[in-house]
GROMACS .gro file of C-alpha atoms in nm:
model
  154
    1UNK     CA    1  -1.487   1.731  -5.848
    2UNK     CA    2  -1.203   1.510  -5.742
    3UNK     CA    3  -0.870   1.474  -5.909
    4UNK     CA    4  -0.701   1.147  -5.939
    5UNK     CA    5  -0.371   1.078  -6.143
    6UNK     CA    6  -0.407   0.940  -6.532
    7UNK     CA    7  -0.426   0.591  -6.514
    8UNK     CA    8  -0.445   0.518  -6.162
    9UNK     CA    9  -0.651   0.288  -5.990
   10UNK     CA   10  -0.994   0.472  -5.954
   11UNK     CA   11  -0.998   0.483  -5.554
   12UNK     CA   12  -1.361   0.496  -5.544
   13UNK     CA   13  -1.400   0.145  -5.677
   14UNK     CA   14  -1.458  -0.042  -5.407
   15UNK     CA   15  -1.396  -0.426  -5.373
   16UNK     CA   16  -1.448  -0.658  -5.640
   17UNK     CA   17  -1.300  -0.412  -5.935
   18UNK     CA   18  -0.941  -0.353  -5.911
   19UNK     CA   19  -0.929  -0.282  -6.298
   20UNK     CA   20  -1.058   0.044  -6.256
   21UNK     CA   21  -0.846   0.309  -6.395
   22UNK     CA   22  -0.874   0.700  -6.397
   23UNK     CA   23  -0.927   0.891  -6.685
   24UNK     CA   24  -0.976   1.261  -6.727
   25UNK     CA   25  -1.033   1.366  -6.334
   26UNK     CA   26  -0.893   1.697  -6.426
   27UNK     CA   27  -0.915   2.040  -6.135
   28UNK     CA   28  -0.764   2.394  -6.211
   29UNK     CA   29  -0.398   2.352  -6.048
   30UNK     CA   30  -0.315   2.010  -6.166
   31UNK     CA   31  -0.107   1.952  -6.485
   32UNK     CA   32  -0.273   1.733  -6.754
   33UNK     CA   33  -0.170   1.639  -7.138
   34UNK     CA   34  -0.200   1.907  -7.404
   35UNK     CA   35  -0.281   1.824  -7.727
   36UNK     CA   36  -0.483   1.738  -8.083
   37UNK     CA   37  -0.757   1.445  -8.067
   38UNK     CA   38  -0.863   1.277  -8.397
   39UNK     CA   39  -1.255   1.379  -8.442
   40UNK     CA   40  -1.355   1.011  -8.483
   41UNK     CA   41  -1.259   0.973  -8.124
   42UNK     CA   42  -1.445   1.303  -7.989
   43UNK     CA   43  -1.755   1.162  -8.176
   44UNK     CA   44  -1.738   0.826  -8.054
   45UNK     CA   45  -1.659   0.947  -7.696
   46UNK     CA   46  -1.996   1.170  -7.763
   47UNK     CA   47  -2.203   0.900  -7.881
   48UNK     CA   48  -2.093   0.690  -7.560
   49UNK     CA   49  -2.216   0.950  -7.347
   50UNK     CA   50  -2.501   0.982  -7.466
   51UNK     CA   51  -2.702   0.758  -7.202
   52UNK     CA   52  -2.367   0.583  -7.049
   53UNK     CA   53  -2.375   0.318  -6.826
   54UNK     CA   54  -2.367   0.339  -6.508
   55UNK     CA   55  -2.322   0.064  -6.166
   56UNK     CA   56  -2.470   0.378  -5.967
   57UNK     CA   57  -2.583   0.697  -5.946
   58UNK     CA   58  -2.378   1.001  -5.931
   59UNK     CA   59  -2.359   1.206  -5.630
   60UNK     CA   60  -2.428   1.533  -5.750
   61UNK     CA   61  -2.360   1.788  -6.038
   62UNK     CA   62  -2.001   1.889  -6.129
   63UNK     CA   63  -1.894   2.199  -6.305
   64UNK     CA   64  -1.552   2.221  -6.461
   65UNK     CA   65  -1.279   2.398  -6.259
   66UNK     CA   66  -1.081   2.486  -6.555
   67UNK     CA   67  -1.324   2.745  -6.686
   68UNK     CA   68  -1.228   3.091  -6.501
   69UNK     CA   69  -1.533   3.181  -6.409
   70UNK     CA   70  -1.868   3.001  -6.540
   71UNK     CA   71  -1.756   2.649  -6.449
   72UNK     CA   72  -1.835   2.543  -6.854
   73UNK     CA   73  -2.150   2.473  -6.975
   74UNK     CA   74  -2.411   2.207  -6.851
   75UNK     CA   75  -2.438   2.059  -7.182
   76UNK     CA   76  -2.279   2.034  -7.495
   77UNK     CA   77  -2.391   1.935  -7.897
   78UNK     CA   78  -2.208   1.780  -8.174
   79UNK     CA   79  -2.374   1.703  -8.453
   80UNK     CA   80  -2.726   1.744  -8.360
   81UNK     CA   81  -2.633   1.570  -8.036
   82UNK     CA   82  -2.658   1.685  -7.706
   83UNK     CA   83  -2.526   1.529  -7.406
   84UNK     CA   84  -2.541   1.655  -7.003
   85UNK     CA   85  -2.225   1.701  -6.831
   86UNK     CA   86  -2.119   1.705  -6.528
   87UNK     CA   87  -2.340   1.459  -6.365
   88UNK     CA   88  -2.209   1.063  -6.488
   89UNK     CA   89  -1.935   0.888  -6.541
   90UNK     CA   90  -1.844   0.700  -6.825
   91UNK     CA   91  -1.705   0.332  -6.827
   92UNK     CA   92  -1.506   0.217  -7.116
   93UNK     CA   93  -1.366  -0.151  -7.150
   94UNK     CA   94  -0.997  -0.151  -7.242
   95UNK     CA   95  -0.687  -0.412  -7.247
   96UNK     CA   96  -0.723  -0.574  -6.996
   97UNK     CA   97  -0.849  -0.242  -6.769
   98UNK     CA   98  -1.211  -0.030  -6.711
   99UNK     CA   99  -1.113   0.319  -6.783
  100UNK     CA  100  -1.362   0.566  -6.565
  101UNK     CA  101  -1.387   0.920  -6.708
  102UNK     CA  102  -1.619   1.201  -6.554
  103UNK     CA  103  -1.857   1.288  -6.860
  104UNK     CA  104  -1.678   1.688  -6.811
  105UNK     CA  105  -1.402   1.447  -7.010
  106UNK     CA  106  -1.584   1.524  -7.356
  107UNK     CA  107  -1.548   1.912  -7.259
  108UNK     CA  108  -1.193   1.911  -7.140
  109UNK     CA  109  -1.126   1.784  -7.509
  110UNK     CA  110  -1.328   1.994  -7.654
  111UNK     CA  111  -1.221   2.343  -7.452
  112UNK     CA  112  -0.901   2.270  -7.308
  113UNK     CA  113  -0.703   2.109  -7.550
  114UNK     CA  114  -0.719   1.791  -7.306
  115UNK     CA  115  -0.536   1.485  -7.437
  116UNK     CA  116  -0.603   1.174  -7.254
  117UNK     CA  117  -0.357   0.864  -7.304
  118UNK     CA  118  -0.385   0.682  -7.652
  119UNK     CA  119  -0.492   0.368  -7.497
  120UNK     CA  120  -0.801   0.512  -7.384
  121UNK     CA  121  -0.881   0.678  -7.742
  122UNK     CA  122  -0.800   0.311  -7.886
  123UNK     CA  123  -1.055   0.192  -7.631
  124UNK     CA  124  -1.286   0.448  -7.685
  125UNK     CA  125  -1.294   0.394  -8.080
  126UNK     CA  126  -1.340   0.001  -8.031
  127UNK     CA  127  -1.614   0.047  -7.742
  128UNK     CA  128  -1.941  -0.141  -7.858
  129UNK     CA  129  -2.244   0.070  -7.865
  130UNK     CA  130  -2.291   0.154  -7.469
  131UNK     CA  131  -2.557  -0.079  -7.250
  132UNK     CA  132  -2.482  -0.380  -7.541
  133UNK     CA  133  -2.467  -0.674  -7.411
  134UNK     CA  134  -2.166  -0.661  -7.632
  135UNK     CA  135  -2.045  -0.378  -7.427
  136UNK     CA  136  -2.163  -0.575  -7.049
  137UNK     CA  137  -1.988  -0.898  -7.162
  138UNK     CA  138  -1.623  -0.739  -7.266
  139UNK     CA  139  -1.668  -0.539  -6.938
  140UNK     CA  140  -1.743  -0.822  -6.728
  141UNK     CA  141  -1.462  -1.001  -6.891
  142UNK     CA  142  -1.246  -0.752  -6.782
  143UNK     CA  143  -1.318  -0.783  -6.458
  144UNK     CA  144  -1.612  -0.593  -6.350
  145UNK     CA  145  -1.893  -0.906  -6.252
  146UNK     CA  146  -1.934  -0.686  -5.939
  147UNK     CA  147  -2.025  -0.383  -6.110
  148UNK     CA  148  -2.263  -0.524  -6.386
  149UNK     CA  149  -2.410  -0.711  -6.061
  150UNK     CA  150  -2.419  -0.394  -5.860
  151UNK     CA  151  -2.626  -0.253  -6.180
  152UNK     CA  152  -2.888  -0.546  -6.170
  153UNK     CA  153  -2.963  -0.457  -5.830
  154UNK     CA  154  -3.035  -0.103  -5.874
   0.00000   0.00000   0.00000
């Protein structure tokens, strides 16, 4: 997987999105925040990831660097929920920004103490229910018209 810095533009955005921002693009090597999540925000972030949203495919499967030596696990459940990792992204509308988190973000939580920035837990717990059009309007009026567009073309 690739690394890019908290909050930083997410290079692979292309033209057309410049509110992209980087959340959770963790690798072994690289420091990140340590630290205690609320559980309302771990089971929201679940729920989202669920069937998330997506402009376009992802390129592969990912495995988590982090773990020493079975790269985490494929999958994980909360609540009677299970989710696949490692192959999506998530989008979640924010102030103003897109924040773009590899679905491994909901493990990184969950098994390395991984704390990502408060405004993305704030967006997180005020996300609409993913694929909305709720959720498609805030994100195009954020800024992202080209990838709801890109979307409708798949």
């Amino acid at each position: 997987m690739s690394h890019f810095d908290e909050l930083a533009p997410w290079p692979l955005a292309g033209k057309g999105c410049e509110a992209l921002r980087a959340i959770g693009w963790l690798e072994r090597g690289r420091p990140y925040a340590h630290g205690d999540v609320d559980e309302r925000f771990f089971e929201s972030l679940v729920q989202l990831l669920i069937h998330p949203w997506q402009p376009a495919a992802a390129a592969g499967f990912h495995q988590c660097s982090l773990c020493k030596f079975i790269g985490g696990a494929g999958q994980v459940t909360y609540k009677d929920t299970t989710i696949v990792m490692g192959a999506a992204n998530v989008f979640i509308p924010g102030n103003g920004v897109i924040y773009v988190a590899p679905s491994l973000v909901v493990h990184y939580v969950d098994a390395h103490d991984y704390q990502p920035p408060s405004e993305f837990v704030e967006a997180v717990l005020q996300c609409p229910p993913m694929r909305s059009m709720e959720y498609l309007r805030q994100l195009k009026a954020i800024g992202g018209t080209a990838l709801v567009n890109a979307r409708k073309g798949m």
